Coordinates of C-alpha atoms in Angstrom, one line a residue:
Chain O
M1 CA -2.8 -21.3 15.5
S2 CA 0.3 -23.4 15.7
Q3 CA 1.9 -21.9 12.7
I4 CA 2.8 -18.6 14.3
N5 CA 6.5 -17.9 14.0
E6 CA 8.4 -14.9 15.5
M7 CA 7.7 -12.7 12.5
I8 CA 3.9 -13.3 12.6
Q9 CA 3.9 -12.9 16.4
R10 CA 5.3 -9.4 15.8
Q11 CA 2.8 -8.6 13.1
L12 CA -0.1 -9.6 15.4
Q13 CA 1.3 -7.3 18.1
H14 CA 1.6 -4.3 15.8
R15 CA 0.7 -1.1 17.7
T16 CA 1.2 2.5 16.7
I17 CA 4.2 4.1 18.5
R18 CA 4.0 7.9 18.8
E19 CA 6.6 8.5 21.6
F20 CA 10.2 7.6 21.0
K21 CA 13.4 7.5 23.1
D22 CA 15.8 10.2 22.3
T23 CA 18.1 7.8 20.5
S24 CA 18.9 8.0 16.8
I25 CA 18.7 4.9 14.6
P26 CA 22.2 3.5 13.8
R27 CA 23.3 4.1 10.3
E28 CA 23.6 0.4 9.4
I29 CA 20.0 -0.2 10.6
L30 CA 18.7 2.7 8.5
E31 CA 20.6 1.3 5.5
A32 CA 19.0 -2.1 6.0
L33 CA 15.6 -0.5 6.1
M34 CA 16.3 1.4 2.9
E35 CA 17.6 -1.8 1.2
V36 CA 14.3 -3.4 2.2
A37 CA 12.4 -0.5 0.5
R38 CA 14.5 -1.0 -2.6
R39 CA 13.7 -4.7 -2.8
T40 CA 10.0 -4.3 -2.3
A41 CA 7.8 -5.6 -5.2
T42 CA 6.9 -2.8 -7.6
S43 CA 4.2 -2.6 -10.3
N44 CA 5.5 -4.1 -13.5
G45 CA 9.1 -3.8 -12.1
T46 CA 9.1 -0.1 -13.0
Q47 CA 10.0 1.1 -9.5
Q48 CA 7.6 4.0 -9.3
F49 CA 8.2 5.3 -5.8
S50 CA 10.8 7.5 -4.0
I51 CA 11.5 8.3 -0.4
I52 CA 12.3 11.7 1.2
R53 CA 14.2 11.2 4.4
V54 CA 13.6 14.4 6.5
T55 CA 16.5 15.2 8.7
D56 CA 16.2 19.0 8.8
S57 CA 14.4 19.9 12.1
S58 CA 12.7 23.0 10.6
I59 CA 11.2 20.9 7.8
K60 CA 10.2 18.2 10.3
K61 CA 8.3 20.9 12.2
E62 CA 6.6 22.2 9.0
I63 CA 5.4 18.6 8.3
A64 CA 4.3 18.2 11.9
E65 CA 2.1 21.3 11.4
V66 CA 0.4 19.8 8.3
C67 CA -0.1 16.6 10.3
N68 CA -1.4 18.5 13.2
Q69 CA 0.6 16.1 15.4
E70 CA 3.4 17.8 17.4
Y71 CA 5.2 14.5 18.0
V72 CA 5.9 14.1 14.2
G73 CA 8.6 16.8 14.6
R74 CA 10.3 14.7 17.3
A75 CA 10.4 11.3 15.5
P76 CA 14.0 10.2 15.2
E77 CA 13.5 9.2 11.6
L78 CA 10.8 10.7 9.4
L79 CA 10.4 9.2 5.9
I80 CA 7.9 10.4 3.3
F81 CA 7.0 7.9 0.6
I82 CA 6.3 9.4 -2.8
A83 CA 4.5 8.1 -5.8
D84 CA 7.0 8.9 -8.5
Q85 CA 6.4 9.1 -12.3
F86 CA 8.8 11.9 -12.7
R87 CA 11.9 9.7 -13.0
N88 CA 10.5 7.3 -15.5
N89 CA 9.0 10.2 -17.5
K90 CA 12.4 11.8 -17.7
I91 CA 13.9 8.5 -18.8
I92 CA 11.3 8.3 -21.6
K93 CA 12.2 11.8 -22.8
E94 CA 15.9 11.1 -22.6
K95 CA 15.3 8.1 -24.8
G96 CA 13.6 10.4 -27.3
A97 CA 10.4 8.5 -26.9
E98 CA 7.0 10.0 -26.3
T99 CA 4.0 8.6 -24.5
E100 CA 0.9 10.2 -23.1
N101 CA 0.4 7.3 -20.7
A102 CA 3.3 8.3 -18.5
S103 CA 1.1 10.8 -16.6
D104 CA -2.2 9.0 -16.7
M105 CA -4.2 7.8 -13.6
D106 CA -3.2 4.2 -14.2
R107 CA 0.4 5.3 -13.7
F108 CA -0.5 7.4 -10.7
F109 CA -2.1 4.5 -9.0
Q110 CA 0.8 2.2 -9.8
G111 CA 3.1 4.7 -8.1
F112 CA 0.7 5.1 -5.2
T113 CA 0.6 1.3 -4.7
D114 CA 4.4 1.0 -4.9
A115 CA 4.8 3.6 -2.2
C116 CA 2.3 1.9 0.1
L117 CA 3.9 -1.5 -0.3
A118 CA 7.4 -0.1 0.4
A119 CA 6.1 1.7 3.5
Q120 CA 4.6 -1.5 5.0
N121 CA 7.7 -3.5 4.1
V122 CA 9.9 -1.0 6.0
V123 CA 7.4 -1.1 8.9
N124 CA 7.8 -4.9 9.1
A125 CA 11.6 -4.6 8.9
S126 CA 11.6 -1.9 11.6
E127 CA 9.5 -3.9 14.0
S128 CA 11.7 -7.0 13.4
M129 CA 14.6 -4.9 14.8
D130 CA 12.6 -3.7 17.8
L131 CA 11.9 -0.3 16.4
G132 CA 8.5 1.3 16.8
V133 CA 6.6 3.0 14.0
V134 CA 3.8 5.4 13.3
F135 CA 2.1 5.7 9.9
L136 CA 1.4 9.3 8.9
G137 CA -1.7 9.4 6.7
S138 CA -2.0 12.9 8.1
I139 CA 0.5 14.3 5.6
L140 CA -2.5 14.4 3.3
N141 CA -4.2 16.9 5.5
D142 CA -2.6 19.4 3.0
S143 CA -0.9 17.4 0.2
A144 CA -0.2 20.6 -1.8
K145 CA 1.8 22.0 1.2
I146 CA 3.8 18.8 1.5
C147 CA 4.6 19.0 -2.2
K148 CA 5.9 22.5 -1.6
I149 CA 7.9 21.7 1.5
L150 CA 9.7 18.7 0.0
K151 CA 10.1 20.4 -3.4
L152 CA 8.3 17.6 -5.2
P153 CA 8.4 18.0 -9.0
K154 CA 5.5 17.4 -11.3
L155 CA 4.4 13.7 -11.6
T156 CA 5.2 12.9 -8.0
F157 CA 2.8 12.9 -5.1
P158 CA 3.2 12.2 -1.3
V159 CA 1.4 9.0 -0.3
V160 CA 2.2 8.2 3.3
G161 CA 4.8 9.1 6.0
L162 CA 6.5 7.0 8.6
G163 CA 7.9 8.0 12.0
I164 CA 10.4 5.5 13.3
G165 CA 12.4 5.1 16.5
Y166 CA 12.9 3.2 19.7
S167 CA 9.6 3.1 21.5
N168 CA 9.1 5.0 24.7
Q169 CA 5.6 3.9 25.4
N170 CA 3.6 0.6 25.6
P171 CA 0.2 1.1 24.1
Q172 CA -2.6 -1.5 24.5
L173 CA -3.3 -3.6 21.5
K174 CA -6.3 -1.9 19.7
P175 CA -9.4 -4.1 19.3
R176 CA -10.4 -4.9 15.7
F177 CA -13.7 -6.3 14.4
D178 CA -14.0 -9.9 13.4
N179 CA -12.8 -11.2 10.1
R180 CA -16.2 -12.6 9.2
L181 CA -17.2 -8.9 8.5
R182 CA -14.1 -8.3 6.4
I183 CA -13.1 -11.5 4.6
F184 CA -15.5 -13.1 2.2
E185 CA -15.5 -16.1 -0.2
N186 CA -15.9 -15.6 -3.9
S187 CA -18.1 -12.5 -3.7
Y188 CA -18.8 -9.6 -1.3
T189 CA -21.1 -10.3 1.6
I190 CA -23.5 -7.6 2.7
F191 CA -24.8 -7.9 6.2
D192 CA -28.3 -6.6 7.1
N193 CA -27.4 -5.0 10.4
Y194 CA -23.7 -4.1 11.1
L195 CA -24.5 -2.5 14.5
E196 CA -26.0 -5.9 15.6
E197 CA -23.0 -7.8 14.1
M198 CA -20.6 -5.4 15.8
K199 CA -22.3 -5.2 19.2
E200 CA -19.6 -7.1 21.1
Y201 CA -16.9 -5.4 19.3
D202 CA -18.4 -2.0 19.9
E203 CA -18.4 -2.9 23.6
E204 CA -14.9 -4.2 23.5
M205 CA -13.7 -0.9 22.0
T206 CA -14.9 1.1 24.9
S207 CA -12.5 -0.9 27.2
Y208 CA -9.5 0.3 25.1
F209 CA -7.5 3.2 26.4
D210 CA -6.0 5.5 23.9
L211 CA -2.8 6.9 25.2
R212 CA -3.6 10.1 23.4
N213 CA -6.6 10.5 25.6
A214 CA -5.3 8.6 28.6
N215 CA -7.7 10.0 31.1
R216 CA -10.9 8.8 29.4
R217 CA -12.4 5.8 27.8
I218 CA -13.0 6.1 24.0
D219 CA -16.1 5.8 21.9
C220 CA -17.3 2.5 20.6
F221 CA -16.2 1.8 17.0
S222 CA -19.5 2.7 15.3
D223 CA -19.6 6.1 17.0
Q224 CA -15.9 6.6 16.0
V225 CA -16.8 5.9 12.4
V226 CA -19.5 8.6 12.4
S227 CA -17.4 11.2 14.2
K228 CA -14.1 10.5 12.3
I229 CA -15.7 10.5 8.9
S230 CA -17.9 13.6 9.6
N231 CA -14.8 15.6 10.7
S232 CA -12.9 15.2 7.5
L233 CA -10.7 18.3 6.6
P234 CA -11.6 20.3 3.4
N235 CA -8.0 20.1 2.1
R236 CA -8.1 16.3 2.3
Q237 CA -11.2 16.2 0.2
D238 CA -9.4 18.1 -2.6
I239 CA -6.8 15.4 -3.0
L240 CA -7.7 14.8 -6.7
K241 CA -7.2 18.5 -7.4
V242 CA -3.7 18.4 -6.0
I243 CA -2.9 15.2 -8.0
Q244 CA -4.0 17.1 -11.1
E245 CA -1.9 20.1 -10.1
Q246 CA 1.0 17.7 -9.9
G247 CA 0.6 17.0 -13.6
F248 CA -1.4 13.8 -13.6
K249 CA -4.2 13.6 -16.1
T250 CA -7.5 13.2 -14.3
E251 CA -9.8 14.5 -17.0
R252 CA -11.3 11.2 -18.0
C253 CA -13.0 10.9 -14.6
S254 CA -15.8 13.4 -15.4
S255 CA -16.5 12.0 -18.9
Chain E
M1 CA 25.1 -4.7 7.1
S2 CA 25.5 -6.5 10.3
Q3 CA 21.9 -5.8 11.4
I4 CA 20.2 -8.2 9.0
N5 CA 18.0 -10.7 10.8
E6 CA 16.2 -13.6 9.3
M7 CA 13.1 -11.5 8.5
I8 CA 15.1 -8.9 6.7
Q9 CA 17.1 -11.5 4.9
R10 CA 13.8 -12.8 3.5
Q11 CA 12.6 -9.3 2.5
L12 CA 15.9 -8.8 0.6
Q13 CA 15.4 -12.0 -1.2
H14 CA 11.8 -11.3 -2.3
R15 CA 11.1 -12.6 -5.8
T16 CA 7.8 -13.0 -7.6
I17 CA 6.6 -16.6 -7.6
R18 CA 4.2 -17.5 -10.5
E19 CA 4.4 -21.3 -10.5
F20 CA 3.2 -23.1 -7.4
K21 CA 3.2 -26.8 -6.3
D22 CA -0.1 -28.5 -6.4
T23 CA -0.4 -28.3 -2.6
S24 CA -3.1 -26.3 -0.9
I25 CA -2.2 -24.1 2.1
P26 CA -3.2 -25.7 5.4
R27 CA -6.2 -24.0 7.1
E28 CA -4.2 -22.9 10.2
I29 CA -1.6 -21.1 8.0
L30 CA -4.3 -19.4 6.0
E31 CA -6.0 -18.3 9.3
A32 CA -2.7 -16.9 10.5
L33 CA -2.4 -14.9 7.3
M34 CA -5.9 -13.5 7.6
E35 CA -5.2 -12.6 11.3
V36 CA -2.2 -10.7 10.1
A37 CA -4.4 -8.8 7.6
R38 CA -6.8 -8.0 10.4
R39 CA -4.0 -6.6 12.6
T40 CA -2.5 -4.4 9.9
A41 CA -2.4 -0.7 10.6
T42 CA -5.4 1.1 9.0
S43 CA -6.1 4.8 8.4
N44 CA -7.6 6.4 11.5
G45 CA -8.3 3.0 12.9
T46 CA -11.4 2.8 10.7
Q47 CA -10.6 -0.5 9.0
Q48 CA -11.5 0.4 5.4
F49 CA -10.5 -2.7 3.5
S50 CA -11.9 -6.1 2.8
I51 CA -10.6 -9.3 1.2
I52 CA -12.4 -11.6 -1.2
R53 CA -10.9 -15.1 -1.1
V54 CA -11.5 -16.7 -4.4
T55 CA -12.0 -20.5 -4.2
D56 CA -14.4 -21.1 -7.1
S57 CA -12.4 -22.3 -10.0
S58 CA -14.6 -20.7 -12.6
I59 CA -14.3 -17.3 -10.9
K60 CA -10.5 -17.8 -10.7
K61 CA -10.5 -18.3 -14.4
E62 CA -12.6 -15.2 -15.1
I63 CA -10.1 -13.2 -13.0
A64 CA -7.1 -14.9 -14.8
E65 CA -8.6 -13.6 -18.1
V66 CA -8.8 -10.0 -16.8
C67 CA -5.2 -10.4 -15.6
N68 CA -4.3 -11.9 -19.0
Q69 CA -2.2 -14.3 -16.9
E70 CA -3.2 -18.0 -17.2
Y71 CA -1.3 -19.0 -14.0
V72 CA -3.6 -16.8 -11.9
G73 CA -6.3 -19.4 -12.4
R74 CA -4.0 -22.1 -10.9
A75 CA -2.8 -20.2 -7.8
P76 CA -3.6 -22.3 -4.7
E77 CA -4.9 -19.2 -2.9
L78 CA -6.2 -16.1 -4.7
L79 CA -7.0 -13.1 -2.5
I80 CA -8.4 -9.8 -3.8
F81 CA -7.9 -6.8 -1.6
I82 CA -10.7 -4.3 -1.7
A83 CA -10.9 -0.6 -0.7
D84 CA -14.1 -0.6 1.4
Q85 CA -16.2 2.4 2.4
F86 CA -19.4 0.4 2.0
R87 CA -19.3 -1.1 5.5
N88 CA -18.6 2.2 7.3
N89 CA -21.1 4.0 5.2
K90 CA -23.8 1.5 6.2
I91 CA -22.8 1.9 9.8
I92 CA -23.3 5.6 9.5
K93 CA -26.7 5.1 8.0
E94 CA -27.7 2.6 10.7
K95 CA -26.7 5.2 13.3
G96 CA -29.1 7.6 11.7
A97 CA -26.3 9.9 10.9
E98 CA -25.5 11.5 7.5
T99 CA -22.3 12.6 6.0
E100 CA -21.2 13.5 2.5
N101 CA -17.6 12.7 3.3
A102 CA -18.2 8.9 3.5
S103 CA -17.9 8.7 -0.3
D104 CA -15.3 11.4 -1.1
M105 CA -11.9 10.8 -2.6
D106 CA -10.1 11.2 0.7
R107 CA -12.0 8.2 2.0
F108 CA -11.3 6.4 -1.3
F109 CA -7.6 6.9 -0.9
Q110 CA -7.7 5.8 2.8
G111 CA -9.3 2.6 1.8
F112 CA -6.9 2.1 -1.1
T113 CA -4.0 2.6 1.3
D114 CA -5.4 0.2 3.9
A115 CA -5.8 -2.5 1.2
C116 CA -2.2 -2.1 0.0
L117 CA -0.8 -2.2 3.6
A118 CA -2.7 -5.3 4.4
A119 CA -1.6 -7.0 1.1
Q120 CA 2.1 -6.3 1.8
N121 CA 1.7 -7.5 5.4
V122 CA 0.2 -10.8 4.2
V123 CA 3.1 -11.1 1.8
N124 CA 5.6 -10.7 4.6
A125 CA 3.8 -13.3 6.7
S126 CA 3.5 -15.7 3.8
E127 CA 7.2 -15.5 2.9
S128 CA 8.1 -16.0 6.6
M129 CA 6.3 -19.4 6.3
D130 CA 8.1 -20.4 3.1
L131 CA 5.2 -19.5 0.9
G132 CA 5.7 -17.8 -2.5
V133 CA 3.6 -14.9 -3.6
V134 CA 2.7 -13.0 -6.8
F135 CA 1.2 -9.5 -6.6
L136 CA -1.6 -9.0 -9.2
G137 CA -1.8 -5.4 -10.2
S138 CA -3.2 -6.8 -13.4
I139 CA -6.7 -7.1 -11.8
L140 CA -6.9 -3.4 -12.8
N141 CA -6.7 -4.3 -16.5
D142 CA -10.5 -4.2 -16.2
S143 CA -11.5 -3.0 -12.8
A144 CA -15.2 -2.7 -13.8
K145 CA -15.2 -6.4 -14.7
I146 CA -13.6 -7.4 -11.4
C147 CA -16.3 -5.4 -9.6
K148 CA -18.9 -7.4 -11.5
I149 CA -17.2 -10.8 -11.0
L150 CA -16.9 -10.4 -7.3
K151 CA -20.2 -8.6 -6.8
L152 CA -18.6 -5.6 -5.2
P153 CA -21.2 -3.1 -4.0
K154 CA -21.0 0.7 -4.4
L155 CA -18.2 2.3 -2.3
T156 CA -15.9 -0.6 -2.7
F157 CA -13.1 -1.0 -5.3
P158 CA -10.5 -3.7 -6.1
V159 CA -7.0 -2.6 -5.3
V160 CA -4.6 -5.5 -5.7
G161 CA -4.6 -9.3 -5.8
L162 CA -2.3 -11.9 -4.4
G163 CA -1.6 -15.4 -5.6
I164 CA -0.1 -17.5 -2.8
G165 CA 1.3 -21.1 -2.6
Y166 CA 4.3 -23.3 -2.2
S167 CA 6.8 -22.2 -4.9
N168 CA 7.6 -24.5 -7.8
Q169 CA 10.3 -22.3 -9.3
N170 CA 13.4 -20.5 -8.4
P171 CA 13.6 -17.2 -10.2
Q172 CA 16.8 -15.1 -10.2
L173 CA 16.7 -12.0 -7.9
K174 CA 15.7 -9.1 -10.2
P175 CA 18.2 -6.2 -10.3
R176 CA 17.0 -2.8 -8.9
F177 CA 18.5 0.6 -9.5
D178 CA 20.6 2.3 -6.8
N179 CA 19.0 4.0 -3.8
R180 CA 20.8 7.2 -4.5
L181 CA 18.3 7.7 -7.4
R182 CA 15.3 6.9 -5.1
I183 CA 16.0 8.1 -1.6
F184 CA 16.7 11.8 -1.0
E185 CA 17.3 14.0 2.0
N186 CA 14.9 16.8 2.9
S187 CA 13.8 17.5 -0.7
Y188 CA 13.4 15.8 -4.1
T189 CA 16.7 15.5 -6.1
I190 CA 16.4 15.8 -9.8
F191 CA 19.3 14.3 -11.9
D192 CA 20.4 15.8 -15.2
N193 CA 20.8 12.6 -17.0
Y194 CA 19.2 9.4 -15.8
L195 CA 20.4 7.3 -18.7
E196 CA 24.0 8.2 -17.6
E197 CA 23.2 7.6 -13.9
M198 CA 21.6 4.2 -14.8
K199 CA 24.2 3.0 -17.3
E200 CA 25.6 0.2 -15.1
Y201 CA 22.1 -0.7 -14.0
D202 CA 20.8 -0.8 -17.5
E203 CA 23.6 -3.2 -18.3
E204 CA 23.1 -5.3 -15.3
M205 CA 19.4 -5.7 -16.2
T206 CA 20.2 -7.4 -19.5
S207 CA 22.0 -10.2 -17.6
Y208 CA 18.7 -11.0 -15.8
F209 CA 16.7 -13.9 -17.1
D210 CA 13.0 -13.6 -16.8
L211 CA 11.4 -17.0 -16.4
R212 CA 8.4 -15.8 -18.4
N213 CA 10.8 -15.4 -21.4
A214 CA 13.3 -18.0 -20.4
N215 CA 14.8 -18.3 -23.9
R216 CA 16.0 -14.7 -24.3
R217 CA 17.7 -11.9 -22.4
I218 CA 15.5 -9.0 -21.5
D219 CA 15.7 -5.3 -22.4
C220 CA 17.7 -2.9 -20.3
F221 CA 15.6 -1.0 -17.7
S222 CA 15.3 2.2 -19.6
D223 CA 14.0 0.4 -22.7
Q224 CA 11.5 -1.5 -20.5
V225 CA 10.2 1.8 -19.1
V226 CA 9.5 3.1 -22.6
S227 CA 7.8 -0.1 -23.8
K228 CA 5.9 -0.9 -20.6
I229 CA 4.5 2.5 -20.2
S230 CA 3.7 2.9 -23.9
N231 CA 1.8 -0.3 -24.0
S232 CA -0.7 0.6 -21.3
L233 CA -4.2 -0.8 -21.7
P234 CA -7.2 1.6 -22.4
N235 CA -9.3 0.1 -19.6
R236 CA -6.5 0.7 -17.2
Q237 CA -6.4 4.4 -18.1
D238 CA -10.1 4.7 -17.2
I239 CA -9.6 3.7 -13.6
L240 CA -11.1 7.0 -12.3
K241 CA -14.3 6.5 -14.3
V242 CA -14.8 3.1 -12.6
I243 CA -14.1 4.6 -9.2
Q244 CA -16.8 7.1 -10.0
E245 CA -19.2 4.4 -11.2
Q246 CA -18.5 2.6 -7.9
G247 CA -20.1 5.6 -6.2
F248 CA -17.1 7.7 -5.1
K249 CA -17.3 11.5 -5.7
T250 CA -14.6 12.5 -8.1
E251 CA -16.2 15.7 -9.3
R252 CA -13.9 18.1 -7.5
C253 CA -11.0 16.9 -9.6
S254 CA -12.0 19.0 -12.7
S255 CA -12.8 22.2 -10.8

């Protein structure tokens, strides 16, 4: 691939960084990251996300407990990306207008998408400045608790977290299965036997060392799929209930 | 901001490109983009997204109709990002294992997030190679129809589309409201009066020319919020119903 520029080289080398140097991120770098978040594409131009920057160490620890990942409390920067319909809903009220749609699931998903896009954009900006990053989907282990910790008003919802800092580790690049199993032309392609198709990949995965379990080789991919999906946490499964408690109208789903 | 490198400069200049030159994207560039998608962070490492590359011009047109955007049919590359639990669910079955969690809403949201992150990563890679991009949230105008057009099996769902090509237009950078209304420290900040806080921004927005309505100035932001959210399409509001029809378990939401 002759077209690979520096940016793409970095993207192809993306690895999760969980251990950071004890160095804070300079203010001007953080401002650049937040400016990148601000300029990220948003659904319909309506800017339906917000970010909570967590600097209070006791709040960091509370979040680390939800994540069940101690290192989250030590991340130099901890950013929580929020789907936000509160702000636009308030604007509508201040305008004296009224609309039921402001809290429907379409709006929820638009905010959720905006938050994800901003998070990935910030990740790319971070990595371009030699920062390391960990995505924290684990904030959804208990989304209701995160809402409480960050005092999120109705019509907002936590989507994903980011820990950012200067890397203090050098993890191996994690193997990924081939794109022929993931990228299709014009319609979805179903394979007869994924275990057969993934045989080599499954083998490759066992040669990968996870720094979180540095003293043993890890399971092959297909075994990981079984164990990771079986071990889902009950609070995670209740995500729609919390979305509903946050004021979004989910009723139509059971009709 | 002295820290701005070339990558970040591009991110800060992101604009939606809707009109492309009649030049196709060279194969090696497309391959680099797909490799970037493959290397994007995924929830738990479980790689829960897929991409449908739409090359058939009649399928492109069908999608353009759902999007209600004629130019979608003319995009040199059209990629639809899919939340995908079908693949891992099949792997679990082939392993002779069984788990209810494989189709729960936690899994749905993990796939949805994976698809969003991959899309933004591909956007950054595209822009780094001087390509222009349009996000297509409009595929959700009728998500059931998109499922049908792309023959999406149960446990998959279309998340967002991308049109990519060499830009044939030069849109103005769209104004965005200030980060003090979007980025907060340690807890969510509620403002008493957003119209007051956004006064300058509202004014700035009316000086922006939208190339889609080149012959008139556009509404201020707060008026746009009211009109855009009021004019939501009925099929968009039913998104949870389609998610349910695609086999995901949404029952818990109404409990």
